[in-house]
Every structure is written in C-alpha cells, then in structure tokens.
PDB file of C-alpha atoms in Angstrom:
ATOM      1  CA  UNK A   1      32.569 -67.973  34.536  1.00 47.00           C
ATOM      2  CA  UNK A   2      31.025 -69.777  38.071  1.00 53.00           C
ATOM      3  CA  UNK A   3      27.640 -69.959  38.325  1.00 56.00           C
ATOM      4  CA  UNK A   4      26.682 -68.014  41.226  1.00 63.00           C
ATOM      5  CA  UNK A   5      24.260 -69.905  43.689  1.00 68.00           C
ATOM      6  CA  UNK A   6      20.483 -68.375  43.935  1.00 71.00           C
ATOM      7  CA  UNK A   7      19.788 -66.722  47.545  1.00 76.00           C
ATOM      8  CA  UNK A   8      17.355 -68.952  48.976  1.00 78.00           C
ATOM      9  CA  UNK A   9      13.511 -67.002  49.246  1.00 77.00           C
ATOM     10  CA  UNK A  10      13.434 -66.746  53.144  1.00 80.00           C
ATOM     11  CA  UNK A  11      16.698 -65.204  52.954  1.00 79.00           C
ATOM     12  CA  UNK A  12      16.073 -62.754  50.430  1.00 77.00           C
ATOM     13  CA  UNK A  13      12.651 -61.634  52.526  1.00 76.00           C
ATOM     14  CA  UNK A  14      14.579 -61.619  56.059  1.00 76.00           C
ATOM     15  CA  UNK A  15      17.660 -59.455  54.241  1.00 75.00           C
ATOM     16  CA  UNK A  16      15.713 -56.190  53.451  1.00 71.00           C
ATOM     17  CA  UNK A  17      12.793 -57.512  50.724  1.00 68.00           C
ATOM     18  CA  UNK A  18      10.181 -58.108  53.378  1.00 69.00           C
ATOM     19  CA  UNK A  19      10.774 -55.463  55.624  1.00 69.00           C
ATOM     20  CA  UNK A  20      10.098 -53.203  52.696  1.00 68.00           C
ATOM     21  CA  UNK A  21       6.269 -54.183  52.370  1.00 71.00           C
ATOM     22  CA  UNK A  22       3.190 -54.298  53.992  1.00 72.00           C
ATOM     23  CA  UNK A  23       0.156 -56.049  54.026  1.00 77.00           C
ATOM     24  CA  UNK A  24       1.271 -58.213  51.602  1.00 79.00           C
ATOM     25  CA  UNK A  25       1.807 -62.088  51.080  1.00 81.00           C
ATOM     26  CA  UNK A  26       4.739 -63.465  49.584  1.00 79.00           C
ATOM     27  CA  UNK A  27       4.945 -66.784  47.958  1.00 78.00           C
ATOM     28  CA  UNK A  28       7.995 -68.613  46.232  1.00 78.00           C
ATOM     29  CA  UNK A  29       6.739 -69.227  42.561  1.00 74.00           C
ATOM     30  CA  UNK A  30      10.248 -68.559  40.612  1.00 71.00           C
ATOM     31  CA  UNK A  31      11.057 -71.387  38.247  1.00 74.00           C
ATOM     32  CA  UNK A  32      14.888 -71.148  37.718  1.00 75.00           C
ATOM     33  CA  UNK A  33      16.820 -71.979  34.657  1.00 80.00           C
ATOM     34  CA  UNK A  34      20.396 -72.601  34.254  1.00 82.00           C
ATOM     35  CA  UNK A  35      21.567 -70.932  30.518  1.00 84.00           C
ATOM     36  CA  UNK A  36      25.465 -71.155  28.852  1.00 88.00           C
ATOM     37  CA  UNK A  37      26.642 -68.216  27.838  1.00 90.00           C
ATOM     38  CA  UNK A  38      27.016 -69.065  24.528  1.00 91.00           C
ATOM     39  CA  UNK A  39      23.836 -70.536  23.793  1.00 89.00           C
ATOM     40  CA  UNK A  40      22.479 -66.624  25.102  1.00 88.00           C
ATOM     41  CA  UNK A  41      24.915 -64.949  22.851  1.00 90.00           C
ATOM     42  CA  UNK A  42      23.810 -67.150  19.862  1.00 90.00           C
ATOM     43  CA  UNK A  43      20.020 -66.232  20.573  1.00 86.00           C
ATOM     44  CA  UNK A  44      20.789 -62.621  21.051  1.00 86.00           C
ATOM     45  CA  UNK A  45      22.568 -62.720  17.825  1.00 86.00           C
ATOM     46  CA  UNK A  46      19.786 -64.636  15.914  1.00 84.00           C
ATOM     47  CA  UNK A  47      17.160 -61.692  17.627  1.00 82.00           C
ATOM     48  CA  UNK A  48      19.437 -58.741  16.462  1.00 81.00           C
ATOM     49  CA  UNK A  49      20.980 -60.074  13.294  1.00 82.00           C
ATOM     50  CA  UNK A  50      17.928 -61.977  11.617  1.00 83.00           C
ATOM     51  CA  UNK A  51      14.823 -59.664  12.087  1.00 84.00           C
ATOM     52  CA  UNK A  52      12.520 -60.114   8.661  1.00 86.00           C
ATOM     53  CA  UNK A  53      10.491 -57.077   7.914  1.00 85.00           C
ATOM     54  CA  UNK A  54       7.840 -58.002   5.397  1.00 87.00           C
ATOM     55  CA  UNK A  55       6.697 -54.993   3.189  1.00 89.00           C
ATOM     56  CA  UNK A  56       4.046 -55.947   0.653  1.00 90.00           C
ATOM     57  CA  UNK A  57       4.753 -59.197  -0.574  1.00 90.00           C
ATOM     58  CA  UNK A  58       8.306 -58.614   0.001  1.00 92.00           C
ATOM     59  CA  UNK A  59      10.701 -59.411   2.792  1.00 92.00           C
ATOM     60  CA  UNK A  60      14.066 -57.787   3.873  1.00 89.00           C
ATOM     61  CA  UNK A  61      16.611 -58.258   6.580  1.00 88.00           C
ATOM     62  CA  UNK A  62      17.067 -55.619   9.158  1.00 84.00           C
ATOM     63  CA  UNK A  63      20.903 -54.468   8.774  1.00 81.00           C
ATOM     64  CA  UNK A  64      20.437 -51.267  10.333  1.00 77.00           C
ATOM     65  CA  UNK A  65      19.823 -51.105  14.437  1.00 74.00           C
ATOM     66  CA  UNK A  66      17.897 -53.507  16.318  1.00 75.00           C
ATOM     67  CA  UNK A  67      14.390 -54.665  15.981  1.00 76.00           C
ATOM     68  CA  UNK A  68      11.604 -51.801  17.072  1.00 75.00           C
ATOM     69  CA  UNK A  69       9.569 -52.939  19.947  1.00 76.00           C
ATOM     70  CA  UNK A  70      11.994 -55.342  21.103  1.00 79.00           C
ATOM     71  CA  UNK A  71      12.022 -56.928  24.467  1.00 81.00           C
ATOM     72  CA  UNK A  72      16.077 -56.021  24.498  1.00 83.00           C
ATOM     73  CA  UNK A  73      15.913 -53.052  22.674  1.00 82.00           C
ATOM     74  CA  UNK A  74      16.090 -50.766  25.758  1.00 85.00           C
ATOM     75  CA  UNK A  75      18.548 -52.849  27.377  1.00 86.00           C
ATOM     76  CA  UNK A  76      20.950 -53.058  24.351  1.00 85.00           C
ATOM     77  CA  UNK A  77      20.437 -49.066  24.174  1.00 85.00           C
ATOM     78  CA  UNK A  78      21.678 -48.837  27.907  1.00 89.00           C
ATOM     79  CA  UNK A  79      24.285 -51.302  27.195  1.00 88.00           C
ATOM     80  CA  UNK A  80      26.153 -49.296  24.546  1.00 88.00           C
ATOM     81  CA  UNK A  81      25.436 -45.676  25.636  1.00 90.00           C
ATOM     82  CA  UNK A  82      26.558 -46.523  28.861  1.00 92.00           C
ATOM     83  CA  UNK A  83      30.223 -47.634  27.352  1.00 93.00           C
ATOM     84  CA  UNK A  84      29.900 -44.306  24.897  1.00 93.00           C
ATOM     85  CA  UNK A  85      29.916 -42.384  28.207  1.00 93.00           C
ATOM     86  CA  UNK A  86      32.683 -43.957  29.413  1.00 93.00           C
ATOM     87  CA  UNK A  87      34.563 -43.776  26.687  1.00 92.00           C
ATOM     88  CA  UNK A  88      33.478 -40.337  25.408  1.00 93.00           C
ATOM     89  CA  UNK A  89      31.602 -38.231  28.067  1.00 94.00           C
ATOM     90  CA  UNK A  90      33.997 -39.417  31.174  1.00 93.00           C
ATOM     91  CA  UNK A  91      35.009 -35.438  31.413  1.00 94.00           C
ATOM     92  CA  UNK A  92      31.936 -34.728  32.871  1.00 94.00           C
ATOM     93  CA  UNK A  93      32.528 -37.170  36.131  1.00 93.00           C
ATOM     94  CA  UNK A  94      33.056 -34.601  38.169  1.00 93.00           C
ATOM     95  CA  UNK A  95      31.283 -33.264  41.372  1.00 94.00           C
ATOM     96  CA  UNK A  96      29.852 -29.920  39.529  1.00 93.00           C
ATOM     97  CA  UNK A  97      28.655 -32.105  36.360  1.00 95.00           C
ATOM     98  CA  UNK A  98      25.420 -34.336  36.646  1.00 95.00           C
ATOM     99  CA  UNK A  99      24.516 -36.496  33.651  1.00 95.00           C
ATOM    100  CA  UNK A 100      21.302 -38.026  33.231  1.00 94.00           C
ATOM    101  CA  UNK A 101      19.517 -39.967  30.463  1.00 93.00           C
ATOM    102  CA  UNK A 102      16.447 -41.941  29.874  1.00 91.00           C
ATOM    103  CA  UNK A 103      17.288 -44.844  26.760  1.00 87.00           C
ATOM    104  CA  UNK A 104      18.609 -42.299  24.050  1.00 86.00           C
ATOM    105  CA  UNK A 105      17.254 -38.677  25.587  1.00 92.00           C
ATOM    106  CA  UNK A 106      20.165 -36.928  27.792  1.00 94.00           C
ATOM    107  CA  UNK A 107      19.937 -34.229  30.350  1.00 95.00           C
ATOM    108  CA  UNK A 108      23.040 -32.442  31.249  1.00 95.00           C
ATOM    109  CA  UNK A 109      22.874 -30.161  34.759  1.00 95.00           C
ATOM    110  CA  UNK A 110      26.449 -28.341  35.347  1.00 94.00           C
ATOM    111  CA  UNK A 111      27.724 -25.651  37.162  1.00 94.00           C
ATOM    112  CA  UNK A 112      30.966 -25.111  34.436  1.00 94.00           C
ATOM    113  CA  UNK A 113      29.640 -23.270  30.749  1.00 94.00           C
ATOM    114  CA  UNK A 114      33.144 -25.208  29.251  1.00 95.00           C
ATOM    115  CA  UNK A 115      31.324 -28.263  29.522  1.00 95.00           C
ATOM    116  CA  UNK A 116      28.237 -28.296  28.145  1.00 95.00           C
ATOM    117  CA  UNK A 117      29.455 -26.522  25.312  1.00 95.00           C
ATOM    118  CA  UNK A 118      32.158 -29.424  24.858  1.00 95.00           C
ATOM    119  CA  UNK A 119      28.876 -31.934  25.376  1.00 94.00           C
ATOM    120  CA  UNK A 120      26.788 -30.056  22.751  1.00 93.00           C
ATOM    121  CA  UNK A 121      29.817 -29.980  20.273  1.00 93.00           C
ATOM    122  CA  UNK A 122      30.627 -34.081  20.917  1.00 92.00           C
ATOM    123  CA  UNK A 123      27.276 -35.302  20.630  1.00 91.00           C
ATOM    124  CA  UNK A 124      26.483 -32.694  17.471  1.00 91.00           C
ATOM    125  CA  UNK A 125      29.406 -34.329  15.791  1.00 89.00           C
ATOM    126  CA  UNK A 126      28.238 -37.573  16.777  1.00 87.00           C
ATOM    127  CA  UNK A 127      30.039 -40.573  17.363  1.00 87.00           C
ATOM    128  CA  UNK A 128      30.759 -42.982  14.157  1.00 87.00           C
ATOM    129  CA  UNK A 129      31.546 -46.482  16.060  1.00 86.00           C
ATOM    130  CA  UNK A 130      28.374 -46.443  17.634  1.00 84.00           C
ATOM    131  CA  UNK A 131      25.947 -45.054  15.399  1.00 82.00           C
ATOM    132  CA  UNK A 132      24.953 -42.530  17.483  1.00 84.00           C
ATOM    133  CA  UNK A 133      23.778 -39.238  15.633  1.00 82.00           C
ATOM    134  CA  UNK A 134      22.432 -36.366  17.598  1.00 85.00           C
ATOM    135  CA  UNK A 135      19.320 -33.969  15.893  1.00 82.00           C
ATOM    136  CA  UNK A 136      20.527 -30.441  15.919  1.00 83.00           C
ATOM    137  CA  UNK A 137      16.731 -29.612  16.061  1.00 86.00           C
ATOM    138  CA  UNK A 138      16.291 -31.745  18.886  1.00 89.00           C
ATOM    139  CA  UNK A 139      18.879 -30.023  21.296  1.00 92.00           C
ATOM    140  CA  UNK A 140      18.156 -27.351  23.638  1.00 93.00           C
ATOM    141  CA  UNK A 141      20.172 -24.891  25.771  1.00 93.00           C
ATOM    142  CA  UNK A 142      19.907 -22.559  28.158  1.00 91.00           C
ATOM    143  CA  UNK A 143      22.169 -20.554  27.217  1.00 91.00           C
ATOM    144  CA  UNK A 144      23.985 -18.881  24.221  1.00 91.00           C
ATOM    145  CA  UNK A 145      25.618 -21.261  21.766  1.00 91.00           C
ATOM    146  CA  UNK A 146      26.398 -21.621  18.436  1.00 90.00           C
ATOM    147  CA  UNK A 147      27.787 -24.539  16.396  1.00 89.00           C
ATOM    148  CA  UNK A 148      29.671 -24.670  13.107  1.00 86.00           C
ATOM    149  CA  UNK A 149      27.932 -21.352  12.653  1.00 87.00           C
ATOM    150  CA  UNK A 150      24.664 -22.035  13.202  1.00 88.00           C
ATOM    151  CA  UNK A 151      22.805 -20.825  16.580  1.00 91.00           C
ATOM    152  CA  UNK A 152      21.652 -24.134  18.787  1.00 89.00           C
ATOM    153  CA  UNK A 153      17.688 -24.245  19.958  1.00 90.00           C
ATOM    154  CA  UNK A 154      17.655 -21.791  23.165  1.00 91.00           C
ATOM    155  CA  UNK A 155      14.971 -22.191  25.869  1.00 90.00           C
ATOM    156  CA  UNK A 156      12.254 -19.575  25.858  1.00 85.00           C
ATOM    157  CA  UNK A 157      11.945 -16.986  28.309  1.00 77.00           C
ATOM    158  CA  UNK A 158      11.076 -19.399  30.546  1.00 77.00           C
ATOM    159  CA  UNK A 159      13.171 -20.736  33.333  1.00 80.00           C
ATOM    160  CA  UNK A 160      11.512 -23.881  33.380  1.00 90.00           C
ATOM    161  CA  UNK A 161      13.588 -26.659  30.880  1.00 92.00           C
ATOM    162  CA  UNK A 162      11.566 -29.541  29.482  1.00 92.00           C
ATOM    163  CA  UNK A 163      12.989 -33.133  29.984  1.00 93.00           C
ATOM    164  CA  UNK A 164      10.670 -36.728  29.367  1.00 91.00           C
ATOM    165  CA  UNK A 165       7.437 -35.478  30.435  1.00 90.00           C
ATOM    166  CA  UNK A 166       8.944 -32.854  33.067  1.00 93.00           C
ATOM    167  CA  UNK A 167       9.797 -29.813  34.232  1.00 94.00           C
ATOM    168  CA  UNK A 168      13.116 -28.636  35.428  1.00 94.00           C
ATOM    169  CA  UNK A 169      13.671 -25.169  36.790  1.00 92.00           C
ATOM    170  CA  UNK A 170      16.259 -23.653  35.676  1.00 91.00           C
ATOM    171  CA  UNK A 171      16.994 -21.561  38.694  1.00 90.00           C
ATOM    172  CA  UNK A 172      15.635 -23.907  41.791  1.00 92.00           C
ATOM    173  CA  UNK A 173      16.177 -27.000  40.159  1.00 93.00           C
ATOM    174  CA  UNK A 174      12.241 -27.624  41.419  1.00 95.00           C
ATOM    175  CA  UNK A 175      10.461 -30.459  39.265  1.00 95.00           C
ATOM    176  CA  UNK A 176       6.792 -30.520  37.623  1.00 95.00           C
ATOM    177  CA  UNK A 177       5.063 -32.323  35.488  1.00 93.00           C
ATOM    178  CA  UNK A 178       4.918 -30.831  32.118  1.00 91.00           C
ATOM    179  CA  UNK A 179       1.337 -31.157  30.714  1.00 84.00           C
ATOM    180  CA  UNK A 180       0.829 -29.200  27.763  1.00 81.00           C
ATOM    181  CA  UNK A 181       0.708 -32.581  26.010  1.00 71.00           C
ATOM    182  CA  UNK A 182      -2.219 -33.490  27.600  1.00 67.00           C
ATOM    183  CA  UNK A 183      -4.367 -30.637  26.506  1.00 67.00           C
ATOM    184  CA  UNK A 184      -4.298 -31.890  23.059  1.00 65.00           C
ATOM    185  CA  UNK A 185      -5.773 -35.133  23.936  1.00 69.00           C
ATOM    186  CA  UNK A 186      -9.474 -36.493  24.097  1.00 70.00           C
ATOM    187  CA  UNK A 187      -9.181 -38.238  27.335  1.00 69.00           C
ATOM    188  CA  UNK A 188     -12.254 -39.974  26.643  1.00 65.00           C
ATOM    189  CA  UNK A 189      -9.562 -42.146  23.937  1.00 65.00           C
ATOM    190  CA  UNK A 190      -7.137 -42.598  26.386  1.00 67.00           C
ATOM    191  CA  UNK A 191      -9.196 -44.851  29.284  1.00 69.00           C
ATOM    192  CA  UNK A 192     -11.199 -47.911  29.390  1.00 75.00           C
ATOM    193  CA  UNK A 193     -14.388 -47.677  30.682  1.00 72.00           C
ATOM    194  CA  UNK A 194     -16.212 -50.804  32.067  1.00 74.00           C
ATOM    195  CA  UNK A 195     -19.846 -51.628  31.816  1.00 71.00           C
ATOM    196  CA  UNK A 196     -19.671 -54.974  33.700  1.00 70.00           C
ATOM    197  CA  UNK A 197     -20.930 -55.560  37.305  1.00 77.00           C
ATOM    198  CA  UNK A 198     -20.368 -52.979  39.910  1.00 79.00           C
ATOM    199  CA  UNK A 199     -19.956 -49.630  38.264  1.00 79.00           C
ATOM    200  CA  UNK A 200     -19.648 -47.954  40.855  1.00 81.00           C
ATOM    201  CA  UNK A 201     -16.486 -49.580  41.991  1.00 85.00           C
ATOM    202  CA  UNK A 202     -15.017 -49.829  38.852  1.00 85.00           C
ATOM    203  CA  UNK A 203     -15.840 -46.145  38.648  1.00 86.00           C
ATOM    204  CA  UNK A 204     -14.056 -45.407  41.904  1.00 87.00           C
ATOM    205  CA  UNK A 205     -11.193 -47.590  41.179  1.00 89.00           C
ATOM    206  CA  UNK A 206     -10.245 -46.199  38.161  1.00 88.00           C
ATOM    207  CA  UNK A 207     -10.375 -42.734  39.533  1.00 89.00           C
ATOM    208  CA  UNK A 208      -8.317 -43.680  42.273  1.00 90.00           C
ATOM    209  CA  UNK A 209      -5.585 -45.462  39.971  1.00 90.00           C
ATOM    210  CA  UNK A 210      -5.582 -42.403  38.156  1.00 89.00           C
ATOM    211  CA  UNK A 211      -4.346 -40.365  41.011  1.00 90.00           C
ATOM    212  CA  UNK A 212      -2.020 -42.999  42.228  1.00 91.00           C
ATOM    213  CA  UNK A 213      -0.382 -42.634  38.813  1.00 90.00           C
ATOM    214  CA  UNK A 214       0.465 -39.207  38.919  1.00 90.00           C
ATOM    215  CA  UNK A 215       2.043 -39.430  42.613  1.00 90.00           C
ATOM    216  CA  UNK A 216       5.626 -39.868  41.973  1.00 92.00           C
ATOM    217  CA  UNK A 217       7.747 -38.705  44.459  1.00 91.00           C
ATOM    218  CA  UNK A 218       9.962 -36.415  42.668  1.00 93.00           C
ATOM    219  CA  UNK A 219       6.921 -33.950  42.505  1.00 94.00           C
ATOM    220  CA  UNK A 220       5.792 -34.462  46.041  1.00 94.00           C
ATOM    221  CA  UNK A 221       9.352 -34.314  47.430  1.00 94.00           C
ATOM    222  CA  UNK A 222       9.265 -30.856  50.225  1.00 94.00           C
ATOM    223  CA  UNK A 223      12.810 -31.766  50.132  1.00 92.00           C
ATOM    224  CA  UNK A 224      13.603 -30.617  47.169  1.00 93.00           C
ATOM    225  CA  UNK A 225      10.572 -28.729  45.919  1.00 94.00           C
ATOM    226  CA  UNK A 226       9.057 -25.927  47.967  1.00 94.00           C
ATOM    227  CA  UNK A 227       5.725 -26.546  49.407  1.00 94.00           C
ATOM    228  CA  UNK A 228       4.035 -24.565  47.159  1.00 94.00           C
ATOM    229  CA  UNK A 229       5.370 -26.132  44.266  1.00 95.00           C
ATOM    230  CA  UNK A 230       4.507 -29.436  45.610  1.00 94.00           C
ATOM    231  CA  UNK A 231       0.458 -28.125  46.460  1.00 94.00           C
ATOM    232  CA  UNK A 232       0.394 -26.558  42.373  1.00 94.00           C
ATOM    233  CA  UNK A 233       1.424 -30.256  41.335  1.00 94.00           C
ATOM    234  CA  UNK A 234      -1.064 -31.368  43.673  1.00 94.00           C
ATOM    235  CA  UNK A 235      -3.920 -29.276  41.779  1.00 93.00           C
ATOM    236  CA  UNK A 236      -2.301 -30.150  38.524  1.00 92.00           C
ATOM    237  CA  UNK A 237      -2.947 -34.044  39.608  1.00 92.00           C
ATOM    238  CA  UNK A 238      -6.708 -33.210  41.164  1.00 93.00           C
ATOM    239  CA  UNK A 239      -7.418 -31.387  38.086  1.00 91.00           C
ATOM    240  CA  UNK A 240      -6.706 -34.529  35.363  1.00 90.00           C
ATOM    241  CA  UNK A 241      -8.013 -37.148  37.882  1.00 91.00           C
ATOM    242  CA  UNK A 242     -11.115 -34.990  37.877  1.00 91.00           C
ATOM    243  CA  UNK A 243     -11.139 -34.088  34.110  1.00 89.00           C
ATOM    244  CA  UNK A 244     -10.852 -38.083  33.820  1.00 89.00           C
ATOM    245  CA  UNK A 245     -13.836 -38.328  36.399  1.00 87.00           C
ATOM    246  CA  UNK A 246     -15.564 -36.491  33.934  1.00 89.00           C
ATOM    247  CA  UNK A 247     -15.182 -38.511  30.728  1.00 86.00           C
ATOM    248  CA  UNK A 248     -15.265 -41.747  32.594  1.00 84.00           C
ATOM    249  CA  UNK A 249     -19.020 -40.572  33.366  1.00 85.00           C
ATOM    250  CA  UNK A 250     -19.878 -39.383  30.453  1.00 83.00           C
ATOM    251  CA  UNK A 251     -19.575 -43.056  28.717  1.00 81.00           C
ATOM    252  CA  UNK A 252     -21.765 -44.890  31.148  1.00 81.00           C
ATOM    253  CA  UNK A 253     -24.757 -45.942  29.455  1.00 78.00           C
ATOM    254  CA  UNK A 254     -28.158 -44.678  30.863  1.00 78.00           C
ATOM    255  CA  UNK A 255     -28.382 -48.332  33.113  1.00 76.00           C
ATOM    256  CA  UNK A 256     -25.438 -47.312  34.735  1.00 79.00           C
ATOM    257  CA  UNK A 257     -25.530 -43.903  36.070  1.00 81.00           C
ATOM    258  CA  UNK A 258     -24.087 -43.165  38.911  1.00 83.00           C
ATOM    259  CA  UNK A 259     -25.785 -41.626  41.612  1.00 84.00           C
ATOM    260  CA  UNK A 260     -24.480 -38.498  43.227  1.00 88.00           C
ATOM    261  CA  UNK A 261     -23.470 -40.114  46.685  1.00 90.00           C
ATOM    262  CA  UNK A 262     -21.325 -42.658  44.716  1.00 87.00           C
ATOM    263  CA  UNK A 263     -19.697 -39.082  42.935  1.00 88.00           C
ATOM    264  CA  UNK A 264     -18.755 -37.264  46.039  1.00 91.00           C
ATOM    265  CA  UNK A 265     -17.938 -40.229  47.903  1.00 91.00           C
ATOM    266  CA  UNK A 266     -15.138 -40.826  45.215  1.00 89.00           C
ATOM    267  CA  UNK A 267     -14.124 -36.869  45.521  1.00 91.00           C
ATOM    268  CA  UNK A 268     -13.453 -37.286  49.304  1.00 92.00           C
ATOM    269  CA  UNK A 269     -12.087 -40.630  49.097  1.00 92.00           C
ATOM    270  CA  UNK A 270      -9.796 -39.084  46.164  1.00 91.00           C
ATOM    271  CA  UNK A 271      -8.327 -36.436  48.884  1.00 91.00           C
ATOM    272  CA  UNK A 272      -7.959 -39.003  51.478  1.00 91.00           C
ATOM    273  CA  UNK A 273      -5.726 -40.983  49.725  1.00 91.00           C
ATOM    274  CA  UNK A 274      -3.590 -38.278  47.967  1.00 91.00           C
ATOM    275  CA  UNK A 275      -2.957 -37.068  51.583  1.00 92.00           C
ATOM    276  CA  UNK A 276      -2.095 -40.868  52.601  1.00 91.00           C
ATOM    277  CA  UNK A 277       0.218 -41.272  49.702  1.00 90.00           C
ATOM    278  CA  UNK A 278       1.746 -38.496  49.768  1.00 91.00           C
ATOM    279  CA  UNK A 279       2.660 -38.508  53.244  1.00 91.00           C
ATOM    280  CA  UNK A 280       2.537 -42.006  54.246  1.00 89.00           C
ATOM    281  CA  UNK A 281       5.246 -43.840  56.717  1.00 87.00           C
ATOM    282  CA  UNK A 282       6.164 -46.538  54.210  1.00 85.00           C
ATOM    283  CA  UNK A 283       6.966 -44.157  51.511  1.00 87.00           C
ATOM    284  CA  UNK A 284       9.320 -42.151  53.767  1.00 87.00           C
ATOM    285  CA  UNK A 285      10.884 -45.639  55.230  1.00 85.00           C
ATOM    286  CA  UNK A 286      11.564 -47.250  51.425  1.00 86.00           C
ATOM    287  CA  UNK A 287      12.836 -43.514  50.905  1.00 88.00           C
ATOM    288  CA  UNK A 288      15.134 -41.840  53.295  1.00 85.00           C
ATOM    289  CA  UNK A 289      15.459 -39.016  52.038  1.00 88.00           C
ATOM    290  CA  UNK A 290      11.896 -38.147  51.105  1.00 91.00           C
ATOM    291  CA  UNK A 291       9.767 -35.741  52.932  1.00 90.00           C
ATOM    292  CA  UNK A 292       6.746 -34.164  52.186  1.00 91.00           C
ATOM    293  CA  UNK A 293       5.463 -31.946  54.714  1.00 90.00           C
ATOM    294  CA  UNK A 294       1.901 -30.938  53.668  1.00 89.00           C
ATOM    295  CA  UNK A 295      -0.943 -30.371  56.021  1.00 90.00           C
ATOM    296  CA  UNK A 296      -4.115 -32.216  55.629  1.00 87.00           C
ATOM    297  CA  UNK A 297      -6.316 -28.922  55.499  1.00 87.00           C
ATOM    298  CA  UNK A 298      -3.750 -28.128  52.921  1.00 87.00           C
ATOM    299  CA  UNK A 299      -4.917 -31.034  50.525  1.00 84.00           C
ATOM    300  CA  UNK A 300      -8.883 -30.416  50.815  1.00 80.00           C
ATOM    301  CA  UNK A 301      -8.280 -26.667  50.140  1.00 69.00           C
TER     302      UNK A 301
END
C-alpha cells in the first residue's frame, strides 16, 4: 500500500485548521515516523496476544479479550462493533432508524416498533464470532417487550430514557444531563485543591474549569432543546459549580481564606462566562448548526 505524503503545516492551517481558532499560536512540533505494516501488525499482536496478569505469585496469559486499560482497547472495540453492524445491524440503515453507541453501550432511536424488537432479540441472542454477549438486565425499553418469555427492563413512568450520563426525552427528543449519580458523591473526593501560591486564582480557576466542563453543546443547543430546557441545564450546571465552590473552600487551611470580594468576584465572573460560552461567535462558526438563543438577564436570573 503507497505511503501517502504528510500535508505540509502551513497548508493544513491555511485549509480550514487555523481559521477554526483564535487567539492562539501554532507551532510545527510533530516528529513523523514512517512504520511497515507488518512490523504494526506484529506489535499489535504481541499487545493483544501476550498480556501477563500476575495473581499472587502466579502468572497467566490473557486468552480471553484484550488487555483492560489498554491504549487500543477502545479502538479495537470500535473496530469490530463497527463490522458487527455491518454485518448484523445493516437493517436498521434506514432514514426512520438512528443507531448510536459509545465503545460497547448502544442507543437505538426509531420510528418502526418491528425494529427494535428485531434489535433487542439479535443482540439478546448475541453474536458467537465476535464475542459479543448482551446483559438482559442491562437493556431497557420503552415500550412493551418480552423475550423467550421473559418481560425486558421497561422505562419508568418517566419519559425521560437514560443513555452515558444523559437524558433523552422520550417524547421531544430534548437532552439533559442526568445527575442522580452525583448526589451520591462527596465532592470534596472528587477535586484537587491547591495550597500553593495564589489561592485565590487557583480558587477562581478551578471554579471556572468546572463550569467550562459541564458546557457541552448538546445541552445548550436552542436548536434542538427548548429554551427552557436549556436555562434548567443551566441551573443544573450553576448549582454543581457552586456546590464545588463550596467544598473547594471548605479545604483551605486557615492561611488561606479567601476573602469575600475574591467569592463574589468568582460568582459574577462565573455568569459572565457561561453567557460567553454559551453564546459565543466561535462556537456557532466551528458549529453551524448550533444556536443558543438565551438572553443575558436570562443567565443572572
């Protein structure tokens, strides 16, 4: 197979890449290497087929799947479901039928009952030549199904249809973040506080970086969501960036209090920049399609 030739850097920037950033510097520090394809197949093999586990003062070879925590792992994942829906799932390439996964976790959204019943049913049966096995208790419908007799896990009452952290309507299709995870956790465990120089930076950096986190466009997105969805994920960010606020304060030491100008400072500078985010030009320009048309008073509310 020909090697294809590298786009030169200044090319790459002038094609799209620069255009696409701002305020930033770009400098040319790729090293290239040149690899055969069969000296990469030989190392993948040696990284899938020789992993030593070491239990006690024992060690065994991995026969089963591919090393945990793996560098490839998700790639290899990717690799083979993505042939297992070709080869297997193909039925549902069709306008009314969209198919989503993230690594080994699938969401099906369809307009035809025929097939996601035929999806349940092929995945619950799993498929043999590529080790895939689905958990029964792990599957959930919206509807009613049952399977060899047994009644598949039906969503609640609720319209709203966990997927990876989310929230799916079932009706509107609107998306939220689903955070009944995080009510179980001491957020104080989850963050790193610093007690170097500048605590109040540090204090107001983190806080910011917490919000920036939780400002993903797909639940900011007027587009798709309705306004007031968008403003209830709003207060569901505000609420854990302040709740994080809260515990980042309460582990400062005595030296390093903050003073209460440094506090509210950070709680108007925290609005500020949701609003900027949220509704900024370069979001909407990397993003054609994205809109999010919130009002200002709207945010500080």
């Amino acid at each position: 197979m020909p090697v294809s030739e590298p786009v030169p850097f200044l090319d790459r920037l002038e094609s799209g890449m620069g255009s696409m950033k701002k305020n930033t510097v770009f400098v040319d520090s790729a090293v290239l290497q040149v690899q055969e394809a069969s000296g990469l197949l030989a190392l993948l093999s040696e990284h899938v087929g020789r992993n030593i586990v070491k239990i006690g003062k024992k060690y065994y070879r991995q026969k089963k799947g591919i090393p945990q925590g793996s560098i490839l792992s998700t790639f290899l994942c990717n690799y083979f479901y993505a042939d297992l829906e070709a080869q297997h799932l193909s039925f549902l390439n069709e306008p009314d039928s969209l198919l989503m996964r993230l690594v080994d976790d699938f969401l099906l959204i369809t307009l035809d009952k025929d097939k996601a019943i035929r999806f349940v049913e092929t995945m619950h049966q799993g498929v043999p030549e590529y080790g895939v096995e689905v958990g029964r208790d792990k599957t959930l419908v919206n509807f009613d199904m049952e399977y060899e007799g047994e009644s598949v896990r039906k969503l609640d009452r609720s319209t709203k249809f966990p997927y990876c952290g989310t929230f799916i309507d079932c009706k509107t299709l609107e998306i939220t973040k689903d955070r009944r995870s995080s009510k179980d956790i001491d957020v104080s465990t989850s963050m790193t506080v610093e007690y170097g120089r500048s605590p109040g930076q540090n204090f107001q950096r983190k806080v910011l970086n917490s919000l920036k986190y939780q400002s993903h466009l797909m639940f900011f997105d007027t587009g798709h969501n309705s306004v007031d969805t968008v403003l209830g994920s709003l207060r569901g960010a505000f609420a854990e960036t302040a709740l994080k606020m809260w515990a980042y304060l309460r582990c400062l030491s005595a030296s390093t209090r903050l003073s209460v100008n440094v506090v509210i400072g950070t709680i108007k500078k925290v609005v500020d920049i949701a609003f900027l985010i949220l509704t900024s030009k370069w979001r909407k320009m990397r993003f054609e399609n994205y809109a999010c048309e919130i009002r200002k008073a709207q945010v500080m509310a």
